[in-house]
Backbone as JSON Lines, residues from 0, in Angstrom:
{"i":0,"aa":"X","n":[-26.47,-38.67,-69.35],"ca":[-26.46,-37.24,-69.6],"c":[-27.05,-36.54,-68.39]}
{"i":1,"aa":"X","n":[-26.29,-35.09,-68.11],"ca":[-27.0,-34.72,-66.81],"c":[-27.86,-33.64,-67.45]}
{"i":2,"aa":"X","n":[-28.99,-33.22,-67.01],"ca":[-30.15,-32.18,-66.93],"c":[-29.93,-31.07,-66.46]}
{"i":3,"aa":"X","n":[-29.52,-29.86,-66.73],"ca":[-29.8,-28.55,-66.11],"c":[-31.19,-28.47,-66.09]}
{"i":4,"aa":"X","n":[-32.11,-27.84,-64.69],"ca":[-33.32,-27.45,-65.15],"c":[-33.6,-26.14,-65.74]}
{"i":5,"aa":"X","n":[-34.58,-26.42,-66.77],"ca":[-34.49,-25.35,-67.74],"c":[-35.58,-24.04,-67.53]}
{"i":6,"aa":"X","n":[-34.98,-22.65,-67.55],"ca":[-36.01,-21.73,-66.9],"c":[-36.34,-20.92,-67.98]}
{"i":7,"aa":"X","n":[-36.26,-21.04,-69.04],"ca":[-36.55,-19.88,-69.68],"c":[-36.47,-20.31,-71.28]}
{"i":8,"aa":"X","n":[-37.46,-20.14,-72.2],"ca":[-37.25,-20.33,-73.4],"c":[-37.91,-19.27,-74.32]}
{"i":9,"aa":"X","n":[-37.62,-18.83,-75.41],"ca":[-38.06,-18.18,-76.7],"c":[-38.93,-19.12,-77.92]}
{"i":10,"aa":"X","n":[-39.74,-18.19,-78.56],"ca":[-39.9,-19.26,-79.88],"c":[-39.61,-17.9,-81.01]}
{"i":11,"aa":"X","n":[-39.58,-18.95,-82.1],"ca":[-39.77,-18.11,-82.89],"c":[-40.16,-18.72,-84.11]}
{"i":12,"aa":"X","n":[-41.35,-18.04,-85.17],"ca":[-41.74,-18.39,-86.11],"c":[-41.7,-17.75,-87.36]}
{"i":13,"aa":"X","n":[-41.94,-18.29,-88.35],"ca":[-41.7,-17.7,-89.7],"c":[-42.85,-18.74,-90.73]}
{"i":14,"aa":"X","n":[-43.57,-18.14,-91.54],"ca":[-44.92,-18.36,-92.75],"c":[-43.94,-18.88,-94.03]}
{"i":15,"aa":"X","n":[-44.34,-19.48,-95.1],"ca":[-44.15,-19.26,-96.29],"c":[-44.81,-20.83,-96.83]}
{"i":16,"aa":"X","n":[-44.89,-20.33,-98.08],"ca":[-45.33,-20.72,-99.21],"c":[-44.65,-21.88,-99.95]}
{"i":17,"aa":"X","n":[-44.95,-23.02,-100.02],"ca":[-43.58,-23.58,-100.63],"c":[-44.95,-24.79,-101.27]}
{"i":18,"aa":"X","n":[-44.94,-25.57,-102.65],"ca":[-44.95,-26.77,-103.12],"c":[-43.93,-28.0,-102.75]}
{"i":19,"aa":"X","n":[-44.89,-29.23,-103.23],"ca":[-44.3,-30.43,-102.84],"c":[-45.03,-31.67,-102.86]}
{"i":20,"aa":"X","n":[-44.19,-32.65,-102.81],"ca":[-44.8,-33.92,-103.2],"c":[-44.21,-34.88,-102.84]}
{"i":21,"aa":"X","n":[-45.16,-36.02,-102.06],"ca":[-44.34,-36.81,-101.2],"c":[-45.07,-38.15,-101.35]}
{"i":22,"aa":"X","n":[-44.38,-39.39,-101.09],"ca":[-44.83,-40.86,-101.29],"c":[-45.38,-41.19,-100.03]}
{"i":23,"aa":"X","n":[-47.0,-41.58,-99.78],"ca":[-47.07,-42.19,-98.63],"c":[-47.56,-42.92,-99.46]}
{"i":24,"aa":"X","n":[-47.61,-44.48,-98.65],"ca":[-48.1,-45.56,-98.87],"c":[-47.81,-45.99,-100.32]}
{"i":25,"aa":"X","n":[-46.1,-45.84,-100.77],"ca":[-46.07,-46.37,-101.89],"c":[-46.43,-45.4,-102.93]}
{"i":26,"aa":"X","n":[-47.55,-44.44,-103.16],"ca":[-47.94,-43.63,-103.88],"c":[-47.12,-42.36,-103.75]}
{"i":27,"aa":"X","n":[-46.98,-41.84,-105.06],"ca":[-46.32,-40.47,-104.83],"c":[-47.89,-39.89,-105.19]}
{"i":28,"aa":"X","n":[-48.15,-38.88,-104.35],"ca":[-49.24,-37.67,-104.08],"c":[-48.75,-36.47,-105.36]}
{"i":29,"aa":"X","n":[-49.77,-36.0,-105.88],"ca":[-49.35,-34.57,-107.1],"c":[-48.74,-33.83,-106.25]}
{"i":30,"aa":"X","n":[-48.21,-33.08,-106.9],"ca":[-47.68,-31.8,-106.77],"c":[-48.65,-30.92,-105.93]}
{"i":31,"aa":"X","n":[-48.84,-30.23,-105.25],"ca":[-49.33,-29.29,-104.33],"c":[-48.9,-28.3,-103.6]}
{"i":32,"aa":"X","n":[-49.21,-27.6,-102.95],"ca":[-48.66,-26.42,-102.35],"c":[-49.18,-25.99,-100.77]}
{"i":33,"aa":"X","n":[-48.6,-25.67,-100.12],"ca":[-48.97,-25.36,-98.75],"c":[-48.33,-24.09,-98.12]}
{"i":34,"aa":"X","n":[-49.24,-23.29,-97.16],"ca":[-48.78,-22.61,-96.16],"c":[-47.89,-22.83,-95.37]}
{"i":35,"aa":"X","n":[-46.53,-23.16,-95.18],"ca":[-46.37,-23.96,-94.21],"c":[-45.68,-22.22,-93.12]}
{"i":36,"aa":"X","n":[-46.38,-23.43,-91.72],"ca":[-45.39,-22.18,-90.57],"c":[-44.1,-23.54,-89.68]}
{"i":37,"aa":"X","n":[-43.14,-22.69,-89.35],"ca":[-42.43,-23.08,-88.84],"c":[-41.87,-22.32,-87.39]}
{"i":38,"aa":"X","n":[-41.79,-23.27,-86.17],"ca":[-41.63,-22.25,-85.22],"c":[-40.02,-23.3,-84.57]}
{"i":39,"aa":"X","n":[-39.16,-22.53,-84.4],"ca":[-38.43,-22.94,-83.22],"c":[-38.28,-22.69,-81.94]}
{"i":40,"aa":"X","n":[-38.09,-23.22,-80.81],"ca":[-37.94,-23.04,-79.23],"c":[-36.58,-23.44,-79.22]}
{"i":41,"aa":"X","n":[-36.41,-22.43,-78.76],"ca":[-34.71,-22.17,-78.14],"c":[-34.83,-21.89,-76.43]}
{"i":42,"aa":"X","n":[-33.91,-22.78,-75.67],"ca":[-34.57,-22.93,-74.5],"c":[-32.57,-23.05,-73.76]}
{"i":43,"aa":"X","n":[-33.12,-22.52,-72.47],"ca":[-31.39,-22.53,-71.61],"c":[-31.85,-22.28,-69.97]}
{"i":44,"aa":"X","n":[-30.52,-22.13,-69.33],"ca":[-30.96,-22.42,-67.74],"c":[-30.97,-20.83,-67.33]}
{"i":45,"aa":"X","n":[-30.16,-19.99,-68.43],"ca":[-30.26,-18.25,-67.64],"c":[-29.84,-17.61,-68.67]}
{"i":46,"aa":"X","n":[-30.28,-16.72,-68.31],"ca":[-30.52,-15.05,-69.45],"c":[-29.32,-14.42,-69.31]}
{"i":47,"aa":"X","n":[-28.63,-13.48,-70.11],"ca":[-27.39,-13.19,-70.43],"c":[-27.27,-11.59,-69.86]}
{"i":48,"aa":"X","n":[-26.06,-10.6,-69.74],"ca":[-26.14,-9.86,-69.03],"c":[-27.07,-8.21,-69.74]}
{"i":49,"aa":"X","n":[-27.77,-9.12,-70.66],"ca":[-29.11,-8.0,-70.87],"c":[-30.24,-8.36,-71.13]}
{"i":50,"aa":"X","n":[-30.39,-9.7,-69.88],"ca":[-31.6,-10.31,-69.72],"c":[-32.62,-10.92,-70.9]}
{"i":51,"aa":"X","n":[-31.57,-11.54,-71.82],"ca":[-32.06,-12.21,-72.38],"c":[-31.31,-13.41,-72.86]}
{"i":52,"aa":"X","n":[-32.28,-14.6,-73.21],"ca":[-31.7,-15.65,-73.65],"c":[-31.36,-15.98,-74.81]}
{"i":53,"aa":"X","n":[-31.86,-15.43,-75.35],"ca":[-30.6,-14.76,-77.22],"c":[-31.81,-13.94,-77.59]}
{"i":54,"aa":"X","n":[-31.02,-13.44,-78.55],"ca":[-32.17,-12.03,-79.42],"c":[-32.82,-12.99,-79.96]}
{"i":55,"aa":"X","n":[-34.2,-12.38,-80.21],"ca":[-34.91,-12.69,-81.02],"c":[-34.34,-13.27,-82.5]}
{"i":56,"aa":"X","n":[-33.75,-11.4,-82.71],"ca":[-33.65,-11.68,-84.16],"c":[-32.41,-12.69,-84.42]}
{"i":57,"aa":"X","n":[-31.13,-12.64,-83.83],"ca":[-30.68,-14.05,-84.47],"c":[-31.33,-14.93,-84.5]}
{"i":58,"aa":"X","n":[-32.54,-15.74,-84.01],"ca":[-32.85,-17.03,-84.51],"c":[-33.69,-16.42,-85.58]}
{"i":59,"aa":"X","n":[-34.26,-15.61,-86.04],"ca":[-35.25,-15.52,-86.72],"c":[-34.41,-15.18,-88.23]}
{"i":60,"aa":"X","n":[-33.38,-14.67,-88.19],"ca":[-32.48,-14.36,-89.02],"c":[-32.18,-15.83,-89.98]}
{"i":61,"aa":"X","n":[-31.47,-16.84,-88.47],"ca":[-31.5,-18.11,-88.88],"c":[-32.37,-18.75,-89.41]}
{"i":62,"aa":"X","n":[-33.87,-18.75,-88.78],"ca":[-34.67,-19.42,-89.26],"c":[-34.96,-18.84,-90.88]}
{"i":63,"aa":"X","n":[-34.92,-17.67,-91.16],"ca":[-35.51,-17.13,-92.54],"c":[-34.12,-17.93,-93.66]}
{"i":64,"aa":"X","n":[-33.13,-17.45,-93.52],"ca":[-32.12,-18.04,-93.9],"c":[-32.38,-19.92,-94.24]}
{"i":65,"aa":"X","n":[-32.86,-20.55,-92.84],"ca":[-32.7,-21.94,-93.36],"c":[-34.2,-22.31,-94.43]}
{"i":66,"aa":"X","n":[-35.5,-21.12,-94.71],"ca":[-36.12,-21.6,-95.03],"c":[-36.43,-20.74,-96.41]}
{"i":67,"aa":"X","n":[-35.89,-19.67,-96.62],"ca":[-35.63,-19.2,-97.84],"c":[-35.59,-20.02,-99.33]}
{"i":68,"aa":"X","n":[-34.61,-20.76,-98.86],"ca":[-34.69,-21.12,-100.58],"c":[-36.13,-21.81,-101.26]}
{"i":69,"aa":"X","n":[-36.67,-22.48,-100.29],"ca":[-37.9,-23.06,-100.35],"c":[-39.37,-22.03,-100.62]}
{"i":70,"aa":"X","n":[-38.99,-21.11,-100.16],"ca":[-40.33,-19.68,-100.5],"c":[-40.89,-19.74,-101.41]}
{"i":71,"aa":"X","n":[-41.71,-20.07,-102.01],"ca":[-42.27,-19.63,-103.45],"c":[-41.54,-20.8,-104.49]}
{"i":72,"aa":"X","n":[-41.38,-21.96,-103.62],"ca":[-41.05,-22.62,-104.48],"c":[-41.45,-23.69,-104.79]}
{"i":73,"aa":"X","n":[-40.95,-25.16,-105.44],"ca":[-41.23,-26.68,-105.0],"c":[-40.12,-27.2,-103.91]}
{"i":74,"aa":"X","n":[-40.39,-27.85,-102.68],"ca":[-39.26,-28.34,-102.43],"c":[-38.5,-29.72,-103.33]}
{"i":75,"aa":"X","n":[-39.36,-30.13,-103.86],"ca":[-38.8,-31.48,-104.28],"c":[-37.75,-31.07,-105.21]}
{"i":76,"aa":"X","n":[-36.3,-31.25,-105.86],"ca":[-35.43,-30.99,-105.95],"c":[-34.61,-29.09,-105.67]}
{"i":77,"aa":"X","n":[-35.24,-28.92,-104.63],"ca":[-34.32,-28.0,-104.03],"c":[-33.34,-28.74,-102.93]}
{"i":78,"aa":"X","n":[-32.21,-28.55,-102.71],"ca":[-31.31,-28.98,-101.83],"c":[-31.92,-28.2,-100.11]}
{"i":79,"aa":"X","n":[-32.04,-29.46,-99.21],"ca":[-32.03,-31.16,-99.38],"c":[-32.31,-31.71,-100.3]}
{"i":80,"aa":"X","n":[-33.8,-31.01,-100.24],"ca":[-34.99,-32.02,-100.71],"c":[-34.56,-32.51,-102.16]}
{"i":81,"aa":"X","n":[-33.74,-32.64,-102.65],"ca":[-33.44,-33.0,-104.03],"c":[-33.07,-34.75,-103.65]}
{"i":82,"aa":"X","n":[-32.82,-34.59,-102.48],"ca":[-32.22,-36.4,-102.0],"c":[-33.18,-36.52,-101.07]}
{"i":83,"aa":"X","n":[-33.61,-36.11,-100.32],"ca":[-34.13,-36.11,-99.1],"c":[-35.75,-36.27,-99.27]}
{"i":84,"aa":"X","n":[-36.43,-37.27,-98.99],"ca":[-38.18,-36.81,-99.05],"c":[-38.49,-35.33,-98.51]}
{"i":85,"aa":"X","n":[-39.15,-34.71,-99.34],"ca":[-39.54,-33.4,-98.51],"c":[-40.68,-33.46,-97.37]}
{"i":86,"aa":"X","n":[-40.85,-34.3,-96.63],"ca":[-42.33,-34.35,-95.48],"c":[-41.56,-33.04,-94.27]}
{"i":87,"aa":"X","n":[-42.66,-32.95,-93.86],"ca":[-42.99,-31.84,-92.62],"c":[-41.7,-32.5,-91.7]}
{"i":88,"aa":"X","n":[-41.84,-33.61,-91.25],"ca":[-40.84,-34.3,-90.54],"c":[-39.31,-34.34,-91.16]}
{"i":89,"aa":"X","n":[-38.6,-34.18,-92.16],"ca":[-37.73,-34.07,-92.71],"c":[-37.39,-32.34,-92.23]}
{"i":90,"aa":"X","n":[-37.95,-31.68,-92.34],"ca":[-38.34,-30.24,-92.87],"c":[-37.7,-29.87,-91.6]}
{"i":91,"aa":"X","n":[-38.57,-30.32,-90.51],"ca":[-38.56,-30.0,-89.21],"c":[-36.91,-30.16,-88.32]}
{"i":92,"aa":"X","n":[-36.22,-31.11,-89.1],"ca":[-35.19,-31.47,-88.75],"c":[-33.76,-30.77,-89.27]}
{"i":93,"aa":"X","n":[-34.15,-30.79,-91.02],"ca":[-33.42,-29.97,-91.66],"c":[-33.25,-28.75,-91.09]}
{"i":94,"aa":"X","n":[-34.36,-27.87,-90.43],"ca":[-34.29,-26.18,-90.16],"c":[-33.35,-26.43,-88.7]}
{"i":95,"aa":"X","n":[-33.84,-27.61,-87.54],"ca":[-33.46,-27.55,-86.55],"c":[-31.41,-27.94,-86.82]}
{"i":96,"aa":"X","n":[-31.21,-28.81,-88.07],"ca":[-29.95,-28.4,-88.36],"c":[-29.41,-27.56,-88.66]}
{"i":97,"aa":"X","n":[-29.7,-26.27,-89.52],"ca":[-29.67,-24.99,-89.97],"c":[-29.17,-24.12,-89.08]}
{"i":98,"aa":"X","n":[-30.31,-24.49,-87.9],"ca":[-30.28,-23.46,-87.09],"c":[-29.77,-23.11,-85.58]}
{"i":99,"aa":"X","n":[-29.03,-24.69,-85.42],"ca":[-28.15,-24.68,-84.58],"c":[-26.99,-24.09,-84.25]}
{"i":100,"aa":"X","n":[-26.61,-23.59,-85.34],"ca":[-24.97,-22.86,-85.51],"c":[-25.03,-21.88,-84.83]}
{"i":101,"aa":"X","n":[-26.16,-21.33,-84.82],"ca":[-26.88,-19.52,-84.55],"c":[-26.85,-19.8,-82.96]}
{"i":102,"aa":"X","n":[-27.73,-21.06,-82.38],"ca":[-27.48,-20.9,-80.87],"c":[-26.87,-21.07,-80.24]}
{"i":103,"aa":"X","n":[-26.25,-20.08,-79.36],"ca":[-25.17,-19.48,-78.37],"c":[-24.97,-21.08,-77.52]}
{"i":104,"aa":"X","n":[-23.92,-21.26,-77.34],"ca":[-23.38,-21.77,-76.26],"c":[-24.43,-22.25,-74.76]}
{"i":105,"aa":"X","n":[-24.78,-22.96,-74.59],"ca":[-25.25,-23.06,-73.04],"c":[-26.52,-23.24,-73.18]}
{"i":106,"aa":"X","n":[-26.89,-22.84,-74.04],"ca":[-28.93,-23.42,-75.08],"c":[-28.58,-24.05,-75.67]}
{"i":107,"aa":"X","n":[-29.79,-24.35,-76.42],"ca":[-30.28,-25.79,-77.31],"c":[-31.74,-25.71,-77.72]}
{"i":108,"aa":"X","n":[-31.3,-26.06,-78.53],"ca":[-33.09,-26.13,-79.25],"c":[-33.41,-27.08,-78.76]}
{"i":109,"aa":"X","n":[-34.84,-26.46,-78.24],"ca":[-36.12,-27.86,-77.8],"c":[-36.65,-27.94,-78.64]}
{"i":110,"aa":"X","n":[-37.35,-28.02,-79.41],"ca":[-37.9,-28.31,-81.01],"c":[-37.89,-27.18,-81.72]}
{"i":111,"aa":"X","n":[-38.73,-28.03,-82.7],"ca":[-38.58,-27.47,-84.1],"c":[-40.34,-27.64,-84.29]}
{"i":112,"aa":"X","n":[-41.5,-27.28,-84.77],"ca":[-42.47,-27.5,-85.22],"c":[-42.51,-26.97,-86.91]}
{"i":113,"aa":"X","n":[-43.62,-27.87,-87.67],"ca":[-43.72,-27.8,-89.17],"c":[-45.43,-27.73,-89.21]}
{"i":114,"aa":"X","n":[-46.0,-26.8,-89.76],"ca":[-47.1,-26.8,-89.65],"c":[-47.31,-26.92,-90.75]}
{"i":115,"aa":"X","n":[-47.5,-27.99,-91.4],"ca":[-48.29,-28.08,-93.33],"c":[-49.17,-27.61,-93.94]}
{"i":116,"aa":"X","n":[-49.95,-28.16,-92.8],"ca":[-51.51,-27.43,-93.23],"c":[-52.42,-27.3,-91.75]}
{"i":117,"aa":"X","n":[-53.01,-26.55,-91.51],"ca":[-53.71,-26.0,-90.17],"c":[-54.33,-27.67,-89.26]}
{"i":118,"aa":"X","n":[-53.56,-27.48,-88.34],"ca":[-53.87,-28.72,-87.41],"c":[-52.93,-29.89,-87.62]}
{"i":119,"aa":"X","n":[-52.19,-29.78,-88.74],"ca":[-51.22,-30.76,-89.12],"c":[-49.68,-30.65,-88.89]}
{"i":120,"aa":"X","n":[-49.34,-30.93,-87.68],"ca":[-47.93,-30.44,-87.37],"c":[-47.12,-31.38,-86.82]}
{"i":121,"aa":"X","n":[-45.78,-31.43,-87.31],"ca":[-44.73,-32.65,-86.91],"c":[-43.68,-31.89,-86.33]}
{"i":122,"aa":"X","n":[-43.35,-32.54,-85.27],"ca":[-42.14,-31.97,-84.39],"c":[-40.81,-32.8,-83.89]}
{"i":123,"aa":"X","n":[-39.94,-31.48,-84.37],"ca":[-38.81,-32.34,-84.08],"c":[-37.65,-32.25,-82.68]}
{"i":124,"aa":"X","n":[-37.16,-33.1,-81.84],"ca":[-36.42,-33.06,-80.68],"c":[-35.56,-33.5,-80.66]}
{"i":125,"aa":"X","n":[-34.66,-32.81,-79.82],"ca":[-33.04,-33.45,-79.87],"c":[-33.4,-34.63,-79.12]}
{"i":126,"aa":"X","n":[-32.06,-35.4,-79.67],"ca":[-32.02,-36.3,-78.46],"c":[-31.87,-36.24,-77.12]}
């Protein structure tokens, strides 16, 4: 694969509220609830002819969109998460699928971050 070097990137983040419950070590953990934040970086080699590398608000549009249904909710049988373990790392991947459609041609998302709980964050990268 060849490398453009990359000059310029955006993030963008979005808060919410969501329950959930997940198996580590064999154990499924109760039910609980978290803050979670989510940020994406959308990243490209040049800015477009009104000097920017996409609006803001389409990704943020996207991002609210891929994380909506989950607001105020449980993820564990909301779609994915109805098949899917709901962890931060799942999460992180799911939105960065979501939210690819939205970025223009010639970018790419450099990650995805899932913040669960303050200091606790899993990130996701393309290949």
């Amino acid at each position: 694969m060849i490398y453009t070097r990359i000059m310029f990137q955006i993030e963008v983040s979005h808060r919410f509220s969501a329950a959930h419950a997940v198996t580590v070590g064999g154990v499924r953990e109760e039910l609980h609830g978290h803050d979670w934040g989510v940020t994406v970086v959308i990243e490209g080699p040049k800015l477009d002819h009104e000097d920017l590398l996409v609006d803001f608000h389409v990704i943020e549009v996207a991002l609210r969109t891929a994380i909506g249904p989950f607001s105020g909710r449980t993820m564990n049988g909301t779609p994915p998460f109805d098949v899917v373990h709901p962890t931060a790392e799942r999460l992180a991947e799911f939105v960065a699928e979501a939210v690819q459609p939205e970025v223009p041609s010639g970018l790419r998302i450099a990650s995805v971050a899932v913040e669960e709980a303050p200091g606790c964050i899993a990130r996701w990268f393309p290949d």
